[in-house]
XYZ file of C-alpha atoms in Angstrom:
632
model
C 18.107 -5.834 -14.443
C 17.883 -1.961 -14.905
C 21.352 -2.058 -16.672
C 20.257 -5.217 -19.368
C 17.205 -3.565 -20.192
C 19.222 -0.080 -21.121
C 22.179 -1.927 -22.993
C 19.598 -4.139 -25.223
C 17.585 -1.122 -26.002
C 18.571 2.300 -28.126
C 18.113 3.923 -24.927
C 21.874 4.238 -24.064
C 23.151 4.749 -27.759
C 20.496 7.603 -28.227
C 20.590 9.413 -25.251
C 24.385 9.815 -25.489
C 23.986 10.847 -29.234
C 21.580 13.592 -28.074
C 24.209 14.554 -25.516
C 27.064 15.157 -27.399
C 24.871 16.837 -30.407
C 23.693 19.216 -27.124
C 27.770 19.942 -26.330
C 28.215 20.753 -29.618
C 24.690 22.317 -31.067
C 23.082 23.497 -28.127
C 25.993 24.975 -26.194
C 24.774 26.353 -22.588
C 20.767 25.061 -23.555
C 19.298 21.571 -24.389
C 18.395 19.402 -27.444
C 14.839 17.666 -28.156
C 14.416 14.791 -30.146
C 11.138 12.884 -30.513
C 11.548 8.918 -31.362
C 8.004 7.249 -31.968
C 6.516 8.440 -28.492
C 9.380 8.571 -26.840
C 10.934 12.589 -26.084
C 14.062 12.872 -25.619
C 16.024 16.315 -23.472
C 19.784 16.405 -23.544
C 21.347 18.917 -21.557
C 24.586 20.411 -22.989
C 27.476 19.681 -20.484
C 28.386 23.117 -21.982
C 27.432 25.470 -18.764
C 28.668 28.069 -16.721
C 28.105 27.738 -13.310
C 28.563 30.837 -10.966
C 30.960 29.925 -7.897
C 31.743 33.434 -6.996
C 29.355 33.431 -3.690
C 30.068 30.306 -1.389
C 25.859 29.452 -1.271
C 26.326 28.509 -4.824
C 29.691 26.189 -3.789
C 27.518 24.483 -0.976
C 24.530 22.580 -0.260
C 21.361 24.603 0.129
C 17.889 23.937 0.900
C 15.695 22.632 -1.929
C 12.711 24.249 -0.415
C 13.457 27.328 0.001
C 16.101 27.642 -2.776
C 13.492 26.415 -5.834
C 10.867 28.823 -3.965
C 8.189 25.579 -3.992
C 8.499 24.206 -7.549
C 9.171 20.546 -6.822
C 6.130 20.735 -4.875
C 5.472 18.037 -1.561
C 9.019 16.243 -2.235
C 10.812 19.060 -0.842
C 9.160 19.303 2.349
C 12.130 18.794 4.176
C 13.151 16.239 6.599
C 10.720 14.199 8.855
C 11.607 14.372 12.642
C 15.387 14.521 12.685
C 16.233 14.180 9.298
C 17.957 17.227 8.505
C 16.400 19.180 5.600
C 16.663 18.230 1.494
C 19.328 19.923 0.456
C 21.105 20.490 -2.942
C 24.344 22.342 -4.828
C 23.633 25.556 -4.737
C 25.242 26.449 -7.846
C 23.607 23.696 -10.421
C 20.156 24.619 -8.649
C 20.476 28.246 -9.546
C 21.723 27.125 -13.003
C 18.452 24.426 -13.529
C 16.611 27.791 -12.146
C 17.902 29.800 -15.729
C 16.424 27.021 -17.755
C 13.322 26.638 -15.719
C 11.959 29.975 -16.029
C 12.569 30.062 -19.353
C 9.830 30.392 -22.126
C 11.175 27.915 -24.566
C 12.218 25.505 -21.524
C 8.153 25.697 -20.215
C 7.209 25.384 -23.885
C 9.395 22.820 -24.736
C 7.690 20.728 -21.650
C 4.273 21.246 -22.270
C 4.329 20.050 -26.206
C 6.472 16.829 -24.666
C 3.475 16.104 -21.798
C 0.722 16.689 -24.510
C 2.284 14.381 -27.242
C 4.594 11.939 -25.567
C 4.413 8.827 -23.296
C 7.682 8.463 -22.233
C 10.640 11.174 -21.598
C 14.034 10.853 -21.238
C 16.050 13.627 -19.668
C 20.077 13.220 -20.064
C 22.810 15.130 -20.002
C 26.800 15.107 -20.118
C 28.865 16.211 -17.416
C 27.340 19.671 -15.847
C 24.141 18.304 -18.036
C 23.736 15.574 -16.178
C 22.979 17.513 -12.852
C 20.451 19.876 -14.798
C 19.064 16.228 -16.259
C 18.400 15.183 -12.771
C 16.886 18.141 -11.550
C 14.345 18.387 -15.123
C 13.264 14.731 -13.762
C 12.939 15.519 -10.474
C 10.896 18.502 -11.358
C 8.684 16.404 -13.692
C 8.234 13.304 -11.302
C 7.246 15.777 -8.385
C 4.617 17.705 -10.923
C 2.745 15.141 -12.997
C 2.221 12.851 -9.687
C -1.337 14.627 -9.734
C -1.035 16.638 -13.404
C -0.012 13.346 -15.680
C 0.751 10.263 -14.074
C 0.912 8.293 -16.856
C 3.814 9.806 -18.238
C 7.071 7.438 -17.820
C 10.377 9.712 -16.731
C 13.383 8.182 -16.809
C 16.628 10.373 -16.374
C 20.136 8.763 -17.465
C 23.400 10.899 -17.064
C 26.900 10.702 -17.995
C 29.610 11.708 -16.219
C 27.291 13.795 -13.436
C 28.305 15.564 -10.504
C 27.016 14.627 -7.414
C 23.888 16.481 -6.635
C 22.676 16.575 -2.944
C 22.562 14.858 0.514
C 21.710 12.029 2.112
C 18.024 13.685 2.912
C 17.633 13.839 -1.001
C 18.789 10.336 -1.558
C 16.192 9.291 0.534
C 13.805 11.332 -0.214
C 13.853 10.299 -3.987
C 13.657 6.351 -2.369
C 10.548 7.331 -0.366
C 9.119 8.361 -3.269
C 10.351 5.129 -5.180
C 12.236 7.530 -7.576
C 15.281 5.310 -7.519
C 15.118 3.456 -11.024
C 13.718 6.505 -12.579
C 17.618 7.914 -12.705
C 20.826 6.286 -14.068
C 23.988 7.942 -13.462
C 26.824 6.120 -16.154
C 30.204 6.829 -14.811
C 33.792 5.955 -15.877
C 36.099 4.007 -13.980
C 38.447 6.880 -13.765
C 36.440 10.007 -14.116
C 37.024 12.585 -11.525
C 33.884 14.955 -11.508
C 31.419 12.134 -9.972
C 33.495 12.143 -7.275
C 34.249 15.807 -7.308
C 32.237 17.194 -4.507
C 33.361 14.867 -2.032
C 35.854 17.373 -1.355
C 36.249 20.686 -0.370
C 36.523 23.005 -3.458
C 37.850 26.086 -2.497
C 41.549 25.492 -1.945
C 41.794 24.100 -5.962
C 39.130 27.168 -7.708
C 41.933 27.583 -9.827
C 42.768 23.998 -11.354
C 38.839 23.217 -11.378
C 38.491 26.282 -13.675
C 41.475 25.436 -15.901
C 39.406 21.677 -16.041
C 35.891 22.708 -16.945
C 37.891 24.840 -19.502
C 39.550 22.367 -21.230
C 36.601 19.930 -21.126
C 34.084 22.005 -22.026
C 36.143 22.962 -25.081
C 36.944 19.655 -25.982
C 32.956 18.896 -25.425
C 31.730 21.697 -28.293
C 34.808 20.556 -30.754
C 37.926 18.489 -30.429
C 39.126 21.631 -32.340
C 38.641 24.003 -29.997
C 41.189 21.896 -27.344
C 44.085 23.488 -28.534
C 42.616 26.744 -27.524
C 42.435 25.956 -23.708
C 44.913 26.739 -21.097
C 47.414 24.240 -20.924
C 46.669 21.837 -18.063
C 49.650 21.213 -15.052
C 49.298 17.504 -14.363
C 51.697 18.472 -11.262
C 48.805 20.610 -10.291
C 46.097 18.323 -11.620
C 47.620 15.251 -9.580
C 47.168 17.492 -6.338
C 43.461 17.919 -7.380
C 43.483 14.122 -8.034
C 45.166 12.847 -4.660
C 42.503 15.140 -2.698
C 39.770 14.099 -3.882
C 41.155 10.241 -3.681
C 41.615 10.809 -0.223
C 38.275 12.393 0.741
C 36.568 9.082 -1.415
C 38.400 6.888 0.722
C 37.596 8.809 3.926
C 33.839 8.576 3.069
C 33.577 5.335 1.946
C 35.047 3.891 5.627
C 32.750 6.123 7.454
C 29.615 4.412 5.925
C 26.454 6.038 6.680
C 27.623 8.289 9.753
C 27.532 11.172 7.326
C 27.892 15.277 8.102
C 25.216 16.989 7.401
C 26.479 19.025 4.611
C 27.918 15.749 2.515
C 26.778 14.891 -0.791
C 25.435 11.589 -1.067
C 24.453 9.147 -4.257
C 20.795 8.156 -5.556
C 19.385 5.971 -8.167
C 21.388 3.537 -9.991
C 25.298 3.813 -11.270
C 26.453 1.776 -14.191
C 29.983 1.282 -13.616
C 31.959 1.325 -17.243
C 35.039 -0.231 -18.158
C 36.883 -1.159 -20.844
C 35.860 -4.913 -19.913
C 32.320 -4.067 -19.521
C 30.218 -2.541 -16.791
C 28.648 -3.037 -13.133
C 24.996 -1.732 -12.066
C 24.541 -1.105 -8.656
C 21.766 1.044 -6.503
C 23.310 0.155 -2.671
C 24.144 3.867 -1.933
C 27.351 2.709 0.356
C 28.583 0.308 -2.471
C 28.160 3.091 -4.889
C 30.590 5.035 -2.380
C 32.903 2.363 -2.295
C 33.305 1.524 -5.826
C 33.710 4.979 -6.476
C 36.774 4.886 -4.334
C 38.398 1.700 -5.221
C 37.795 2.056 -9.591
C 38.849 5.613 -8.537
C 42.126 4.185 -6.621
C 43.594 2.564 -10.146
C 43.608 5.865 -12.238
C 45.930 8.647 -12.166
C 45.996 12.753 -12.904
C 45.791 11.875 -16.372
C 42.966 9.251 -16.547
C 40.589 11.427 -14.736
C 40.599 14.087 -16.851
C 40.596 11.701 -19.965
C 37.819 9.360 -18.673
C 35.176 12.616 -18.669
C 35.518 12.821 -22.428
C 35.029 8.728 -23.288
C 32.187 8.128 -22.575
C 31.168 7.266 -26.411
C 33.545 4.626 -26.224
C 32.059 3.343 -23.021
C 28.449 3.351 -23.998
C 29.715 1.785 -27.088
C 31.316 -1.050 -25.367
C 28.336 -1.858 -23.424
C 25.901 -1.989 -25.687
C 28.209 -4.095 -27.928
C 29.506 -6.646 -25.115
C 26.086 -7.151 -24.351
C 25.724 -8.747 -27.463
C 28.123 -11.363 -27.050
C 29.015 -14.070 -24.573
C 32.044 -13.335 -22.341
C 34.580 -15.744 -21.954
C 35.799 -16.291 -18.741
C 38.239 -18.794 -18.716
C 40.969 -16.981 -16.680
C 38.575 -17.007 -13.365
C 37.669 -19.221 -11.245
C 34.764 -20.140 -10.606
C 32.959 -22.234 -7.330
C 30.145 -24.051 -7.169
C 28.095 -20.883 -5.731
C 26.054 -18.867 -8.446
C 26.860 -15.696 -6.099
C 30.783 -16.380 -6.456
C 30.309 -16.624 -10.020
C 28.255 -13.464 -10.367
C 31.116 -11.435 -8.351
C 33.731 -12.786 -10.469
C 31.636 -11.802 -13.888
C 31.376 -8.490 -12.134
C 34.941 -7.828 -10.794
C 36.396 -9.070 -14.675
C 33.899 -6.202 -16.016
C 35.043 -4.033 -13.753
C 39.041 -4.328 -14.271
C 40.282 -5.260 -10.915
C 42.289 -8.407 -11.245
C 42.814 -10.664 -8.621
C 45.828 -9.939 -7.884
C 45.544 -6.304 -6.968
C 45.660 -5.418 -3.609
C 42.299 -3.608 -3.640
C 40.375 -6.654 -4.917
C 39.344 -8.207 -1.765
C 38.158 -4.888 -0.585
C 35.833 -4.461 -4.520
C 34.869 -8.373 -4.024
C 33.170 -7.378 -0.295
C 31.415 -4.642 -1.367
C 29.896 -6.471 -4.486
C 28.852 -9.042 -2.064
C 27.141 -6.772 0.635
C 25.296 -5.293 -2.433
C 24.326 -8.338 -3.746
C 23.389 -9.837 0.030
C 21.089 -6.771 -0.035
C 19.750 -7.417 -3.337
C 18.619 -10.894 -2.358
C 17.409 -10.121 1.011
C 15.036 -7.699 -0.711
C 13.217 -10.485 -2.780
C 13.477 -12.480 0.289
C 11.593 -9.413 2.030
C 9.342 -9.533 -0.211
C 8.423 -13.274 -0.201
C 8.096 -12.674 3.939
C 5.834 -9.885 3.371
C 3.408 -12.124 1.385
C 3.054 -14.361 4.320
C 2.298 -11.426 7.026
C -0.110 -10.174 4.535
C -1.974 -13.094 4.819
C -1.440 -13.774 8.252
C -3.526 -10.114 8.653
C -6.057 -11.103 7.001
C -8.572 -12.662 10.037
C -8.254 -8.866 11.408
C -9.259 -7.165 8.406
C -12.146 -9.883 8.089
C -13.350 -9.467 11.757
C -13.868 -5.629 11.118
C -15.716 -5.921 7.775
C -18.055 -8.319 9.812
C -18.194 -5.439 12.228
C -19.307 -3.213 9.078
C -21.849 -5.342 8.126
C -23.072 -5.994 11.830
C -23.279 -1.993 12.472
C -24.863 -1.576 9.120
C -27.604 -3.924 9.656
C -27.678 -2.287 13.209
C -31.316 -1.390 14.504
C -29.812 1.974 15.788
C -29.202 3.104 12.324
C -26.124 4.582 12.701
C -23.928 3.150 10.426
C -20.578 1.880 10.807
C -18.434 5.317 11.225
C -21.070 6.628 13.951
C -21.212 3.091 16.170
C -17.564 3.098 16.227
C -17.428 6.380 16.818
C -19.865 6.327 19.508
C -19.086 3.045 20.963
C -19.052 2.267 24.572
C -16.824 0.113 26.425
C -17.901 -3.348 24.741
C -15.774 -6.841 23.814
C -16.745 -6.007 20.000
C -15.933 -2.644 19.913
C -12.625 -3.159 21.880
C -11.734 -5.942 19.367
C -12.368 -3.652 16.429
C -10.430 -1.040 18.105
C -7.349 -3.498 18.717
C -7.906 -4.228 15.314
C -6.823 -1.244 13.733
C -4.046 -0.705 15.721
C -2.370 -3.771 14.734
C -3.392 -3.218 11.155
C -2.013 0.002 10.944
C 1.342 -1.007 13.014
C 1.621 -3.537 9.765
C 1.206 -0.912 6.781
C 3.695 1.489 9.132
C 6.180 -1.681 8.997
C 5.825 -1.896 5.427
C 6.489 2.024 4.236
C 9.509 1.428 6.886
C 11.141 -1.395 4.493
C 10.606 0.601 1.727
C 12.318 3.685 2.830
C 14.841 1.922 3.712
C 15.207 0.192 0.602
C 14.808 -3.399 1.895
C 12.171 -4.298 -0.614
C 12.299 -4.328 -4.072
C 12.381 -1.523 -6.503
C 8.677 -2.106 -8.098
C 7.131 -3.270 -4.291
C 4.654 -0.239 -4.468
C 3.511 -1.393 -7.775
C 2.473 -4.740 -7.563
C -1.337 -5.354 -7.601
C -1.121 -7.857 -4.366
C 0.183 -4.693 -2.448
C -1.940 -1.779 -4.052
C -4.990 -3.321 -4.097
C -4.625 -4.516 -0.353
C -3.583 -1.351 0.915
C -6.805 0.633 -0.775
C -8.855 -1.732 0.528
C -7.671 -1.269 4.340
C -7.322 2.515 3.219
C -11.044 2.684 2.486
C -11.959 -0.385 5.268
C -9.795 1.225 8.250
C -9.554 5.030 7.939
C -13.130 5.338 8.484
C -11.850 4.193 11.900
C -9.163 6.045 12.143
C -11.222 9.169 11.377
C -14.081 8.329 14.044
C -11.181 7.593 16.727
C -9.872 10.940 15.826
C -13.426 12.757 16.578
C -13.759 10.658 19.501
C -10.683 11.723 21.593
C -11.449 15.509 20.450
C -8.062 15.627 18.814
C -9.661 18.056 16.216
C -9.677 20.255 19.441
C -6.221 20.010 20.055
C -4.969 19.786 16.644
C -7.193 20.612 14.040
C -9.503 18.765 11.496
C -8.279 15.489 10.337
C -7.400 15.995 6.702
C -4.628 18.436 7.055
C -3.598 17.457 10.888
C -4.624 13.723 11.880
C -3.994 11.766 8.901
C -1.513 9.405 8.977
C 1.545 9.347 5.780
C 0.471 5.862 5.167
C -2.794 6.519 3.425
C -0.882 9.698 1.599
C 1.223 7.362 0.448
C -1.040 4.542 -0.265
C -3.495 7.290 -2.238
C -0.230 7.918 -4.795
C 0.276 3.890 -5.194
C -3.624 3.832 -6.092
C -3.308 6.655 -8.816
C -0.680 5.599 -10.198
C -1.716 2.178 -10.918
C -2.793 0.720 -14.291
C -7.230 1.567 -14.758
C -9.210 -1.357 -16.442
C -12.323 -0.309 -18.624
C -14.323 -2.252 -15.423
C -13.135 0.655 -13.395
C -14.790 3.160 -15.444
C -18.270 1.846 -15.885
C -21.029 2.845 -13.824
C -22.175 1.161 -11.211
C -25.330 -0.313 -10.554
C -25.753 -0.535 -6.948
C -23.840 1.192 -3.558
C -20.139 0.645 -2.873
C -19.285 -2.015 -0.228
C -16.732 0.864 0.977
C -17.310 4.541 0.462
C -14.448 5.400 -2.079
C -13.473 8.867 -0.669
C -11.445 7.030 2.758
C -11.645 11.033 3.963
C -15.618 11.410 3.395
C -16.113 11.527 6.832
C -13.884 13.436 8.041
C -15.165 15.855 5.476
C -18.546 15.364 6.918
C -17.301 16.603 10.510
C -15.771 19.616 9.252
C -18.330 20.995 7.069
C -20.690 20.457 10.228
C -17.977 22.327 12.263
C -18.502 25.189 9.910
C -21.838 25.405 10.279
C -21.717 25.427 14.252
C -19.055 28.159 13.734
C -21.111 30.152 10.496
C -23.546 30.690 13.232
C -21.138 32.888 15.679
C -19.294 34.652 12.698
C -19.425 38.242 12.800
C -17.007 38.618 9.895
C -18.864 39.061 6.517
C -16.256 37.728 4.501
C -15.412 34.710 6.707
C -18.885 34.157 6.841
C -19.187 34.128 3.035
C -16.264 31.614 3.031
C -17.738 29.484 5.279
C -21.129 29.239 3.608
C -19.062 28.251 0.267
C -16.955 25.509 1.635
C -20.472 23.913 3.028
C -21.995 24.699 -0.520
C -19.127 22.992 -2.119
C -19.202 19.926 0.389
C -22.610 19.146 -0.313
C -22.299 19.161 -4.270
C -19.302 17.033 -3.326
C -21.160 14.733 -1.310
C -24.632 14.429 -3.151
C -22.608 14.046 -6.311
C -20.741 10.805 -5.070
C -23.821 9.429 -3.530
C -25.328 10.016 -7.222
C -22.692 8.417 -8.765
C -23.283 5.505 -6.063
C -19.309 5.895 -4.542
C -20.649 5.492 -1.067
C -21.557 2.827 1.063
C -24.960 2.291 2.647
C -24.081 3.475 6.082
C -23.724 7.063 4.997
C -26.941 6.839 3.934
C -28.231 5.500 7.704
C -30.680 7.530 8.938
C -28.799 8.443 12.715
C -25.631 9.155 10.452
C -23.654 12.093 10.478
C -24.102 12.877 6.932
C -27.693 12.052 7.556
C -27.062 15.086 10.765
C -25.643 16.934 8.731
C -28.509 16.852 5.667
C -30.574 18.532 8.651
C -28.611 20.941 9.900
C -28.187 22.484 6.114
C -31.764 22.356 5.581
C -32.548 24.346 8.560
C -29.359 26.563 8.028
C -30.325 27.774 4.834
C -33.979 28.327 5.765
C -32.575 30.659 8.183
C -30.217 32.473 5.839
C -33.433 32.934 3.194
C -34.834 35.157 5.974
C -30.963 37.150 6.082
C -30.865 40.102 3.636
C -28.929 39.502 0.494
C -24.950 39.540 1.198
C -23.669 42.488 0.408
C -19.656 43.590 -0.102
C -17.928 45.174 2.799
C -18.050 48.759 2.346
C -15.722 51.130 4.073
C -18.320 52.989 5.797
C -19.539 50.201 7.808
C -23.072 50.811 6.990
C -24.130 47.319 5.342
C -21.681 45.588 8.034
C -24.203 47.104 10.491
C -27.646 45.856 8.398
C -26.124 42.365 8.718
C -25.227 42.263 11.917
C -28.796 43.386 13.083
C -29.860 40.763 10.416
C -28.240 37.689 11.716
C -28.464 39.014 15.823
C -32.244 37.962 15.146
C -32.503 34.761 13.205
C -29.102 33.319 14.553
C -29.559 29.555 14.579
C -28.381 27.694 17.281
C -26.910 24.597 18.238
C -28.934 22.139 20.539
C -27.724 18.608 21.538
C -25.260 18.502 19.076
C -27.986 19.427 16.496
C -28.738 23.336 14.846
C -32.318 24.463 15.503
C -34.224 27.262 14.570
């Protein structure tokens, strides 16, 4: 789908015209170009990479390597999962551009005047196009979200592991990056092997194509290539292909791995797939028909390629010399094994006509996924129903506590237990579904259908009220810490990014007229028991300047809070009267009648002496805490 829409749009043509007026304009830099609202980046393929230290040969950490600029998607692995890792060398080289003036520039004119960008790059360009998106995707998530990236390479090295991969598919990343590759083309499949034994030869290569690259002139001028010493080079990296694609996903740790989707070109057409092991495989067995000559001449045709896409796409294919059977799937292999160039009769076309089908199994199953999903969405519903009656019943309570505070201070009751059962099973369904999408089992554009987003705010703002009050309950803030930063669970993280990144109606942006049914802010209460904490803790701080930081973060929560109860954001039961908001109301009013009797705050000074004034100060109007309440 990915592929038709690129070949029946100027996308491919223009990004590849960008790229090779980068290799031969912008040698070593990168090309703009603005169409309508669409900004374009090209990447010359034109770069010189430094190999002379082997931590810019091998993988390294993301993290610590970009020093924190791809913000929360290089946190590193979760549990197990080794860290995110990336080539040391091309990260160092993206690192050049990055700090740049004209690169940061060049990227803030794009975000204030386009809608769309398209990073894309030739050959060493490509990696440096992958790593602009990546950058961009992990900073407007919060700055710009409703800026479209889209990343499409030619020719690209790989970039990073299998942590990266699936990273960038957590983040549903995948069909934001297209990776074109020729049947034959040797540096896709480069670092699958071990560099250092061939320095020499891949020098001698990245010579001779980067000279061809700025001017089919300028060939003559490059060493003259060995294809004795080239085939070596070839039959390595061949074997290492091979090795990986039988191994599957039992990976080593420090193995590159693919992401996003390939577009496999021909000269009988082209084959789009985003299965990371059929990516592997292909990659072997359209590898497996070239020779020492074809890879080095496939990295420089890619004109003719795009070309031939774009052009075939246009037309109808005849396929009379394949047969078809009565299965639509058969027919769809065959269409994709004739564009691919692998004849029936070659030995290696069972092996291509497998691995098409496992991707294509995997495709389907994912719409089938989806379809299931629908039904156990439903099937949920009578759970989420019996806890909004709950709402309503604690709401309407006599006790006037309000939902968060009954559940919170429930006792061992039917109802409550039901509630509490409830949420459990709730949340063991929304953990299910983030599980099927990080492992790519449903489809590409899951997280942005409005069935899914809006049903996951609503049990976001429904359910981690509970999940909050359960949290309080068992005095895991004790053990842990407050909930925000310690307790919450990555499913409403990840369910707050699917709800700001969705498409705002004008309806959304009107004022409202009466309360929310569901406080809007799924995290107000949790807010509520820290900024109470701080007050219980403002009243044993000896420390002027933690004292003065203490005060501020209550100052700021109750602007925060009286501004969304203004603005009518909350529900009713933060307004119940037994509440802990309404506790907390109290406790500030008599907390900062005790502070007007303090003496102004005053700056540390070295000598100790105002220090001294405060501490006799607050030693004599000290609040206290009483029942779980502050008193005078």
């Amino acid at each position: 789908m990915l592929a038709t829409y690129l070949a029946s749009t100027p996308l491919l043509e223009e990004s590849w015209r960008l790229c090779s007026r980068a290799n031969t304009a912008a040698q070593q830099s990168f090309a703009v170009n603005r169409v309508g609202k669409v900004a374009y980046v090209a990447f010359s393929g034109v770069q010189v990479v430094d190999c002379s230290e082997e931590s810019c040969r091998s993988l390294v950490e993301l993290e610590s390597g970009a020093k924190g600029i791809f913000g929360a998607f290089c946190g590193g692995g979760e549990g197990d999962r080794e860290p995110i890792m990336v080539h040391g060398g091309l990260l160092q080289l993206f690192l050049c551009f990055y700090h740049t003036h004209n690169f940061q520039h060049k990227m803030l004119e794009i975000l204030n005047e386009s809608k769309s960008v398209v990073f894309t790059g030739h050959s060493l360009g490509g990696a440096l196009a992958s790593l602009s998106a990546l950058w961009l995707l992990s900073t407007i998530q919060t700055a710009s979200p409703s800026i479209h990236v889209l990343c499409i390479t030619y020719g690209s090295p790989m970039l990073g592991n299998q942590s990266f991969s699936q990273a960038i598919l957590q983040e549903r990343w995948g069909g934001n990056f297209f990776h074109v590759v020729a049947e034959h083309d040797i540096v896709p499949r480069l670092l699958f092997a071990p560099a250092s034994p061939f320095m020499d030869q891949l020098r001698a290569l990245f010579e001779f194509w980067q000279l061809s690259m700025a001017s089919p002139y300028l060939t003559q001028l490059a060493p003259k290539l060995s294809f004795d010493n080239i085939a070596e080079v070839f039959d390595k990296v061949l074997a290492c292909v091979e090795e990986r694609s039988r191994r599957g996903n039992d990976q080593e740790r420090s193995s590159f791995w693919p992401f996003g989707s390939y577009l496999f070109c021909t000269e009988n057409g082209a084959i789009c797939l985003d299965n990371r092991m059929a990516i592997v495989k292909l990659l072997y067995l359209t590898l497996a028909k070239g020779s020492a000559k074809s890879c080095v001449e496939d990295h420089l045709k890619y004109e003719n390629y795009v070309g031939g896409v774009c052009w075939q796409y246009l037309q109808r294919k005849s396929l009379t010399d394949v047969y078809f059977s009565e299965s639509s799937n058969e027919a769809g292999i065959a269409l994709a094994l004739q564009s691919s160039g692998i004849a029936s009769q070659e030995p290696i076309y069972g092996a291509a006509k497998n691995c098409l089908g496992m991707a294509r199994q995997l495709g389907c199953r994912r719409n089938l996924n989806n379809a299931k999903m629908a039904v156990s969405l439903a099937k949920i519903t009578p759970l989420r129903a019996q806890i909004e009656w709950y709402k309503a019943f604690c709401d309407d309570s006599d006790d006037q506590l309000g939902y968060y505070d009954s559940f919170k201070r429930r006792s061992a009751s039917k109802r409550g237990s039901k509630v509490n059962m409830n949420r459990v099973r709730l949340g063991q369904f929304w953990d299910e579904v983030i599980n099927m999408l990080e492992t790519n089992q449903l489809t590409q554009d899951f997280h942005n259908l409005p069935k899914y987003v809006n049903a996951s705010q609503f049990y976001k703002l429904l359910v981690e009220p509970l999940e909050i009050a359960e949290y309080y309950r068992t005095g895991m803030h004790k053990k842990k810490g407050h909930y925000i930063e310690h307790g919450r669970e990555k499913r409403f993280k990840i369910f707050d990014k699917w709800w700001r990144d969705r498409k705002v109606g004008d309806e959304e942006r009107n004022p409202r007229s009466k309360f929310a049914s569901l406080t809007q802010d799924s995290c107000f209460w949790a807010r509520v028991e820290e900024a109470r904490d701080n007050m219980y803790r403002i009243t044993s701080e000896m420390d002027l300047g933690r004292h003065s930081l203490l005060l501020d973060k209550i100052e700021k929560f109750e602007r925060y809070a009286s501004g969304m109860i203004e603005r009518m954001e909350v529900s009713v039961d933060v307004l119940a009267k037994n509440s802990s908001y309404n506790l907390f109301r109290e406790e500030w009013k008599v907390l900062q009648s005790q502070m007007q009797l303090l003496p102004t705050r005053f700056p540390v000074s070295q000598d100790g002496m105002v220090q001294e004034i405060c501490f006799e100060a607050e030693t004599t109007f000290r609040p206290a805490f009483h029942d779980g309440k502050l008193v005078s």
